[in-house]
mmCIF file of C-alpha atoms in Angstrom:
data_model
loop_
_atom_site.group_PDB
_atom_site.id
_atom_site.type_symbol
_atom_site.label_atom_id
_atom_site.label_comp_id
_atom_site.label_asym_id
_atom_site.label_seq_id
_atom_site.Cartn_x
_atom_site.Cartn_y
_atom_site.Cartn_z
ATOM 1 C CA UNK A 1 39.428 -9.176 6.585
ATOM 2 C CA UNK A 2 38.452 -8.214 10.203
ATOM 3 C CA UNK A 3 36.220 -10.917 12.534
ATOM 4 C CA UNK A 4 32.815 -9.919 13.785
ATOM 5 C CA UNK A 5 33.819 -12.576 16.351
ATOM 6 C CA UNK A 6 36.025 -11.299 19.353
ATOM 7 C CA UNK A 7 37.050 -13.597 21.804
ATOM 8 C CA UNK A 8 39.941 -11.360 22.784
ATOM 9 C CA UNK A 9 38.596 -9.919 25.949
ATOM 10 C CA UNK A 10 38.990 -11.309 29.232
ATOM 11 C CA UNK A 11 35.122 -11.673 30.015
ATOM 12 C CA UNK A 12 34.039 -13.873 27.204
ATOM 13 C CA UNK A 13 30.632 -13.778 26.198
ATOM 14 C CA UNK A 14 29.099 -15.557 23.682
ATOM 15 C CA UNK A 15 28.997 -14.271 19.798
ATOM 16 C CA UNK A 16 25.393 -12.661 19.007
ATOM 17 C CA UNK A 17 24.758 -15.014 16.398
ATOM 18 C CA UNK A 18 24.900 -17.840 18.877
ATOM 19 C CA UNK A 19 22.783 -15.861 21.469
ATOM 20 C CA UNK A 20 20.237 -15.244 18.796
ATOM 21 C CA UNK A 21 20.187 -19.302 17.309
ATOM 22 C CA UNK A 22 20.048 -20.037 20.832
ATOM 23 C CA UNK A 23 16.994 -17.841 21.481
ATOM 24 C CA UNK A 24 15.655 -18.880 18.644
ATOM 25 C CA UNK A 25 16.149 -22.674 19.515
ATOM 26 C CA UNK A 26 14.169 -22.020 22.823
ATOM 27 C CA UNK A 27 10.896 -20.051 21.239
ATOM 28 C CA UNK A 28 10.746 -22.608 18.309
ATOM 29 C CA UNK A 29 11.019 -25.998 20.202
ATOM 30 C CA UNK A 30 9.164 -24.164 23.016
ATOM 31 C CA UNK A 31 6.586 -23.554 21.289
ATOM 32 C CA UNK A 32 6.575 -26.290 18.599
ATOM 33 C CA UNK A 33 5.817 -28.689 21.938
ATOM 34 C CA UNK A 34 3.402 -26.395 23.170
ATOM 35 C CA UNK A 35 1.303 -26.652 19.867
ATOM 36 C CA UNK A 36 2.139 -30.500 19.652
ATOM 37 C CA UNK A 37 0.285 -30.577 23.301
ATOM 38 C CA UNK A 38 -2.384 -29.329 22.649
ATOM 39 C CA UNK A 39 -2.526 -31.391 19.091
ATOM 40 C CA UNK A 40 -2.607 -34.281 21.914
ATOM 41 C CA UNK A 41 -4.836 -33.604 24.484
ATOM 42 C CA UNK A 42 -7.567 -31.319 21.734
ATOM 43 C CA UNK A 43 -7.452 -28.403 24.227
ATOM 44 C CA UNK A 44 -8.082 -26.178 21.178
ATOM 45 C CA UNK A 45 -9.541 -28.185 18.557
ATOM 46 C CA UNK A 46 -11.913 -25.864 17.807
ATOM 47 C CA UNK A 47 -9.243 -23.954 16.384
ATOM 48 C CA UNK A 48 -7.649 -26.895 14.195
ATOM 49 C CA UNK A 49 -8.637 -26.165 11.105
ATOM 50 C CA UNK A 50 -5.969 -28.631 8.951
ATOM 51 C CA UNK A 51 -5.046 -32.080 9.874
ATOM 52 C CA UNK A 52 -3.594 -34.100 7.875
ATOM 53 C CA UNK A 53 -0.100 -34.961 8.068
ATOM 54 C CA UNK A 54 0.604 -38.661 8.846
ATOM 55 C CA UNK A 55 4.114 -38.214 10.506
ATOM 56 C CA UNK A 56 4.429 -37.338 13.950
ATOM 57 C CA UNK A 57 6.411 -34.910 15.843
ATOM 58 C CA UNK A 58 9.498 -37.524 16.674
ATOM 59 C CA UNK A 59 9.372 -38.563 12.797
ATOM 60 C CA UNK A 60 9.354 -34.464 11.535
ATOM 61 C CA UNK A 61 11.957 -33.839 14.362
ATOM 62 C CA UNK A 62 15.443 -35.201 13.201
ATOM 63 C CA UNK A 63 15.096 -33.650 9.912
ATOM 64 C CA UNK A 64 14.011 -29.757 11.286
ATOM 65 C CA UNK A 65 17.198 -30.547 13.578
ATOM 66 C CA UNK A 66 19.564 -31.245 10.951
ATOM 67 C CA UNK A 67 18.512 -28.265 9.521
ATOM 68 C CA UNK A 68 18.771 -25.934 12.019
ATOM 69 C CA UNK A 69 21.910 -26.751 12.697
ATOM 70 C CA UNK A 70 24.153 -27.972 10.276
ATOM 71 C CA UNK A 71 22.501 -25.113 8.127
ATOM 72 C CA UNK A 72 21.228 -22.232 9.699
ATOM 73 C CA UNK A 73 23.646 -21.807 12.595
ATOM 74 C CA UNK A 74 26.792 -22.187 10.495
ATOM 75 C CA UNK A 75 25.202 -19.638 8.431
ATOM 76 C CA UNK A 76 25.137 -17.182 10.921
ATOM 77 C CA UNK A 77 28.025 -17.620 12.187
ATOM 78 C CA UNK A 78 29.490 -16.394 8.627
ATOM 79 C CA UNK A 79 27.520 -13.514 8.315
ATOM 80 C CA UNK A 80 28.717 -12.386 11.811
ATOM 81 C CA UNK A 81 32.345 -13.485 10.683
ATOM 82 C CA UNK A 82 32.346 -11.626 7.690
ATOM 83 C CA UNK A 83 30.861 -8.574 9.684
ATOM 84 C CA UNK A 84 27.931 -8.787 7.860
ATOM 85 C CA UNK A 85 25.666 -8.725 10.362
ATOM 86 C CA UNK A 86 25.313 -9.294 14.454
ATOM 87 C CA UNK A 87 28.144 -6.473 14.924
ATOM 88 C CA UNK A 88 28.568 -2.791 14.533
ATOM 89 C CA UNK A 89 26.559 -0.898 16.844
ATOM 90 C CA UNK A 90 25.572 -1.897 20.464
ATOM 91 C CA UNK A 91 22.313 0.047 20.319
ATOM 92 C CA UNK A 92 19.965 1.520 17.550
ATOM 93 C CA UNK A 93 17.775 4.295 17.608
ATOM 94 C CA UNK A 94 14.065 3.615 18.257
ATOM 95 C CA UNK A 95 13.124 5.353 14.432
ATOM 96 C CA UNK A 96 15.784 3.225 13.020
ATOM 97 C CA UNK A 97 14.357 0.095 15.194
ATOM 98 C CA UNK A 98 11.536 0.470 14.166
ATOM 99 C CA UNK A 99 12.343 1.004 10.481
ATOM 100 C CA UNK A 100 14.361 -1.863 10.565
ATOM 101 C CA UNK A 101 11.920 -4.283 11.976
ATOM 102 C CA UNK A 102 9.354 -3.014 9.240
ATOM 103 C CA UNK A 103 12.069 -3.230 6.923
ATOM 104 C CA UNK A 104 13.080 -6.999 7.964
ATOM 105 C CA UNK A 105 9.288 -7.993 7.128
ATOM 106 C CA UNK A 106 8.970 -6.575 3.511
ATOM 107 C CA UNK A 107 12.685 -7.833 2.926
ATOM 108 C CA UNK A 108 11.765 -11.118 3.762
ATOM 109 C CA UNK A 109 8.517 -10.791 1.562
ATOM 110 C CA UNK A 110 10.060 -10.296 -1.478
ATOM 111 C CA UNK A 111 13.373 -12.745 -1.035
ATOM 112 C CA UNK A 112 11.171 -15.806 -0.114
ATOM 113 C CA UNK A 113 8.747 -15.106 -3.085
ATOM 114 C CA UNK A 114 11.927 -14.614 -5.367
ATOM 115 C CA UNK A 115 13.680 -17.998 -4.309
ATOM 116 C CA UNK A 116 10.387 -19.990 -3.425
ATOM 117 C CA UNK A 117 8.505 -19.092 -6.399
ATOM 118 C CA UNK A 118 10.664 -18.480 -9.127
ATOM 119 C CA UNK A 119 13.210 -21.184 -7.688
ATOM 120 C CA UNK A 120 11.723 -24.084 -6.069
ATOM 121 C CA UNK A 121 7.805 -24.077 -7.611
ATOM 122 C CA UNK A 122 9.680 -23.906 -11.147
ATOM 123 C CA UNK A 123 9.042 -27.352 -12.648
ATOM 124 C CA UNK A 124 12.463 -28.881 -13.065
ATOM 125 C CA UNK A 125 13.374 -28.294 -9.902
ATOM 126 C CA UNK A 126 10.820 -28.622 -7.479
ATOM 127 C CA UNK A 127 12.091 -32.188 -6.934
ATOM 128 C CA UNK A 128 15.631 -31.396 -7.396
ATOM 129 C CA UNK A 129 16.029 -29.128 -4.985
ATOM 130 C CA UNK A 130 13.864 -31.026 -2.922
ATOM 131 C CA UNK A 131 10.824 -28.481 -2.212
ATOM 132 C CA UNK A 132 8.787 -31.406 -2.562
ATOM 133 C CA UNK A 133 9.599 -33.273 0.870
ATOM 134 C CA UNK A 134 8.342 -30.025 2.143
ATOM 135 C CA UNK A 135 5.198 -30.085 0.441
ATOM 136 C CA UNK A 136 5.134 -33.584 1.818
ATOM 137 C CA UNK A 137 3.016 -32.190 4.809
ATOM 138 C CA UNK A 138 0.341 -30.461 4.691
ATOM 139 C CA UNK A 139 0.857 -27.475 7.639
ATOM 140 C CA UNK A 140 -0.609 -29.284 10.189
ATOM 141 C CA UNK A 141 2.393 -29.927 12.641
ATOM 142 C CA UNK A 142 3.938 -26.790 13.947
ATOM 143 C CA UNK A 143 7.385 -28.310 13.692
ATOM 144 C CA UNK A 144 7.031 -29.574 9.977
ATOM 145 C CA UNK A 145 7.820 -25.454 9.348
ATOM 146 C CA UNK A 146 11.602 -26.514 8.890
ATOM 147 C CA UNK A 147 10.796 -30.054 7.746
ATOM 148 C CA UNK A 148 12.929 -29.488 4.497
ATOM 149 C CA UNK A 149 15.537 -30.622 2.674
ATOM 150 C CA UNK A 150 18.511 -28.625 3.020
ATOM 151 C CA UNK A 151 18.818 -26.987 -0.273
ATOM 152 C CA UNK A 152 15.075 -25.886 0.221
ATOM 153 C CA UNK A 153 15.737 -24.693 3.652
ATOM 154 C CA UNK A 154 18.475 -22.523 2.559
ATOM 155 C CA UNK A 155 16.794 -21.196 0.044
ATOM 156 C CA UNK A 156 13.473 -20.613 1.946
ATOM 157 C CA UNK A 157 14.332 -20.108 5.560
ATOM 158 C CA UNK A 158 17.789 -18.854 5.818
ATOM 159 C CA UNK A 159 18.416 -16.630 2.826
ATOM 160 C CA UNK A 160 14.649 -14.678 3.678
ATOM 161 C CA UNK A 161 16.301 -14.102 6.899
ATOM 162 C CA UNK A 162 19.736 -12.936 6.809
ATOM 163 C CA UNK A 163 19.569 -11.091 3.738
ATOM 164 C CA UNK A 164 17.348 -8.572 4.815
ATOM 165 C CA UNK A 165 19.541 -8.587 8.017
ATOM 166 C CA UNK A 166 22.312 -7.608 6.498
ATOM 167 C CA UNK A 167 20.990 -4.649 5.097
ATOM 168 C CA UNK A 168 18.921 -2.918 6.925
ATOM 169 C CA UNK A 169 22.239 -2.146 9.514
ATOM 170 C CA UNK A 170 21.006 -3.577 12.587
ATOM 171 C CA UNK A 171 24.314 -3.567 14.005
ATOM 172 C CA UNK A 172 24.809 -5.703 17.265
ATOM 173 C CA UNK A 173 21.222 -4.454 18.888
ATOM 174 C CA UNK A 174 20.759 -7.128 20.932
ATOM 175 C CA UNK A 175 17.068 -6.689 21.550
ATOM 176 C CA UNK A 176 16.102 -5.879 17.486
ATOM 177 C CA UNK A 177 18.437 -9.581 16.779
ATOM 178 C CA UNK A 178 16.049 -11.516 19.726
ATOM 179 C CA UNK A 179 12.940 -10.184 18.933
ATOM 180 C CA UNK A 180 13.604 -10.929 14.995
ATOM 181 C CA UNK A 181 14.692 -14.389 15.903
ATOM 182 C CA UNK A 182 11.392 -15.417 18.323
ATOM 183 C CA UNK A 183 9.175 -13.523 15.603
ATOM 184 C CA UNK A 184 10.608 -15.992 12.526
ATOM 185 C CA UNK A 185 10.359 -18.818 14.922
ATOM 186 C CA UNK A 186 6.317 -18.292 16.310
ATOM 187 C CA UNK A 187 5.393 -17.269 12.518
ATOM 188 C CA UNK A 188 7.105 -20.199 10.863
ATOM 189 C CA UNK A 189 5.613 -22.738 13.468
ATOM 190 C CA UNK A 190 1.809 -21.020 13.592
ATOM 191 C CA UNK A 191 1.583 -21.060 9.553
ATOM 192 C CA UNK A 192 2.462 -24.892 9.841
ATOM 193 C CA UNK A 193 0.322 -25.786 13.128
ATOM 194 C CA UNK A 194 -2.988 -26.278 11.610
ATOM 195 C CA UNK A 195 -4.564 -23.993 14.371
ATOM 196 C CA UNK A 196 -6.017 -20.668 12.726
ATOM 197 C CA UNK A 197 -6.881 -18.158 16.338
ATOM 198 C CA UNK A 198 -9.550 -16.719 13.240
ATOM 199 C CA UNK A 199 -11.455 -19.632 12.454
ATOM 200 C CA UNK A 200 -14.257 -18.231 15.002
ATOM 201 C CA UNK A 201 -13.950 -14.382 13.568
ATOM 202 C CA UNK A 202 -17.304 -13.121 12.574
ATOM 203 C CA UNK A 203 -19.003 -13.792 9.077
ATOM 204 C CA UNK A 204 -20.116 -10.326 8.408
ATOM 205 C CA UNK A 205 -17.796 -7.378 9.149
ATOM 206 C CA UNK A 206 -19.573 -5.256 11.991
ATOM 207 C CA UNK A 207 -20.337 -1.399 10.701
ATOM 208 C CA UNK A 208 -17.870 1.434 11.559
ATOM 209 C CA UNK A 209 -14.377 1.931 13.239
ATOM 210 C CA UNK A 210 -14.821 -0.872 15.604
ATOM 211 C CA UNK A 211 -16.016 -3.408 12.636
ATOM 212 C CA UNK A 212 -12.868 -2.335 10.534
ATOM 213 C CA UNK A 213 -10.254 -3.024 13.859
ATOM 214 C CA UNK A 214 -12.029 -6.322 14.274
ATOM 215 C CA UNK A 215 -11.661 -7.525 10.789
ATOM 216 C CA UNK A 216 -8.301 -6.103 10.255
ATOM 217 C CA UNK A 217 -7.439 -7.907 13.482
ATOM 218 C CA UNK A 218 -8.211 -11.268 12.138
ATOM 219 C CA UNK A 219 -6.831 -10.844 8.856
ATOM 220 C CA UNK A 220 -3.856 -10.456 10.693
ATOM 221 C CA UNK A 221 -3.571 -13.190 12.898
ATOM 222 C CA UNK A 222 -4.759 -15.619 10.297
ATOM 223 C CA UNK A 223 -2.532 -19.081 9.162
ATOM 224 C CA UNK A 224 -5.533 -19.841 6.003
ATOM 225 C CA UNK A 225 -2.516 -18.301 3.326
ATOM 226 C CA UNK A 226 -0.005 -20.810 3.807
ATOM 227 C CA UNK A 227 -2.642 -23.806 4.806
ATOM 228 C CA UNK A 228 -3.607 -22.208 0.976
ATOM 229 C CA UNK A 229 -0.381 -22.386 0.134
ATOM 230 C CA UNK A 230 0.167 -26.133 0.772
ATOM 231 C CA UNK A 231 -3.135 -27.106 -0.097
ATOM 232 C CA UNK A 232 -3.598 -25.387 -3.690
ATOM 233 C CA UNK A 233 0.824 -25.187 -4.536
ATOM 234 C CA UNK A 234 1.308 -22.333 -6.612
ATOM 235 C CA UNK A 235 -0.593 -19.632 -4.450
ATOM 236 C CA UNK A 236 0.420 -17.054 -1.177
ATOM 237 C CA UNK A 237 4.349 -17.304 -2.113
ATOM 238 C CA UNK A 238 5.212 -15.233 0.687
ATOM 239 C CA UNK A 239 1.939 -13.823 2.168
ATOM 240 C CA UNK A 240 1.070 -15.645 5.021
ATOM 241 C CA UNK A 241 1.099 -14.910 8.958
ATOM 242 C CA UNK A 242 3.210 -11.579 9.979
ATOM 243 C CA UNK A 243 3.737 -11.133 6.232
ATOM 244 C CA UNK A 244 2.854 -8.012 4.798
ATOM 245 C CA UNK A 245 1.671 -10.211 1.378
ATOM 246 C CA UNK A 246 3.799 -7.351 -1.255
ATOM 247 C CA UNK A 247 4.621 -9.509 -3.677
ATOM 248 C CA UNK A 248 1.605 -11.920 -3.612
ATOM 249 C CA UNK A 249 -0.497 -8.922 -3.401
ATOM 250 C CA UNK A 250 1.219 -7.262 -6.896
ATOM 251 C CA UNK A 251 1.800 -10.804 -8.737
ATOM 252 C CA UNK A 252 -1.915 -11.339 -8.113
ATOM 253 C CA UNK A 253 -0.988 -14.890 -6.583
ATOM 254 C CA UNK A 254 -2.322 -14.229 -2.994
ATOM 255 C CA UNK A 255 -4.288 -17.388 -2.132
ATOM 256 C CA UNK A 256 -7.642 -15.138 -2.450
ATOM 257 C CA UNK A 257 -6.857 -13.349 -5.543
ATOM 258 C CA UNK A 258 -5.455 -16.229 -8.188
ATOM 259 C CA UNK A 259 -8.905 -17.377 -7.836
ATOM 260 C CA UNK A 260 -8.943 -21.392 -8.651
ATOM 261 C CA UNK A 261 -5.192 -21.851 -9.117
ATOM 262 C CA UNK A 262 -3.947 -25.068 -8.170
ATOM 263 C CA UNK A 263 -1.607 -26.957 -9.158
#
């Protein structure tokens, strides 16, 4: 079986998987300090809606390392091996770019909501697989996204990601593999923040075009699904921040149409 990994050449330059973990390393912890700065110094409490997790960023951190490294980066590496994904093609087409990045979003929709709800809310093995240290926090530290156990983190984080990846033939696009990478990364660590950048949108939706682009502007940047999520358990599945909520949305278990569930 033939390598995606070739070290042959007398330039070496590292495999795309590792440029993309490493990209990915940077936006995450990047950003997972910026957010834990301003949990410090309250520049933007007025956006911190959720607070409530007791353990601190040094306590969430070994875990979310272990993770991301002894899980996810081996895991890539394999795909890239196998030639699953990260090679093929240097360069992709702007339609198929674009169809691909659209195509990453609803892929990852409807894997996570397979594996997280049919697998890890189902009742014998929420604790098991170990969903539950997870649901320990309460998405209100940016870096708790990948506070998991591994099994969960697998299931949740990786699989939702490289999946989708591997089919929608993004070859070795550098740029589509970054961007996808930095996108995951911001999402995972907004949803899990506690900030929501809509907790000051406006009560009552303004009349006409300019009214509709405002409120469709804050549904979108929005973290209230998976604060939902944590909060009420068996709601928003997959909907949440950059998620285009399909299988929520058809499985009626979107946090604002399953109505009282909890539990």
């Amino acid at each position: 079986m033939g390598s995606g990994l070739d070290m042959s050449g007398s330039s070496w330059s590292p495999p795309l998987f590792l440029l993309a973990f490493a990209v990915q390393m940077l936006v995450y912890h990047g950003a997972g300090l910026l957010f834990e700065y301003w949990d410090r110094t309250k520049m933007l409490r007025a956006f911190k809606v959720r607070d409530v997790d007791r353990l601190g960023y040094r306590e969430l951190l070994p875990r979310v390392l272990f993770n991301q490294f002894f899980i996810l980066l081996p895991s890539m590496g394999a795909v890239q091996y196998f030639g699953l994904a990260f090679t093929g093609a240097p360069h992709m087409g702007l339609v198929h770019f674009l169809a691909a990045m659209a195509l990453m979003g609803v892929g990852h929709d409807i894997v996570q909501y397979i594996f997280h709800r049919f697998v890890l809310h189902r009742a014998g093995l929420i604790r098991k697989l170990g969903h539950s240290v997870h649901h320990s926090t309460g998405a209100s530290k940016g870096v708790s996204a990948c506070y998991m156990s591994p099994a969960d983190f697998f299931l949740e984080i990786v699989l939702p990601y490289l999946i989708p990846l591997a089919l929608v033939g993004a070859g070795a696009d550098v740029a589509f593999h970054l961007i996808v990478a930095s996108l995951g990364a911001l999402g995972g660590l907004y949803e899990h923040s506690g900030y929501d950048f809509a907790a000051k949108a406006p009560k009552e939706r303004a009349p006409g075009l300019k009214g509709l682009a405002t409120a469709w502007f804050f549904a979108a940047i929005t973290s209230k699904a998976h604060g939902e999520h944590h909060r009420r358990s068996n709601v928003s599945f997959s909907d949440g921040f950059g998620s285009p909520g399909i299988c929520d949305t058809i499985f009626e278990t979107r946090w604002d149409l399953a109505g009282g569930r909890k539990g």
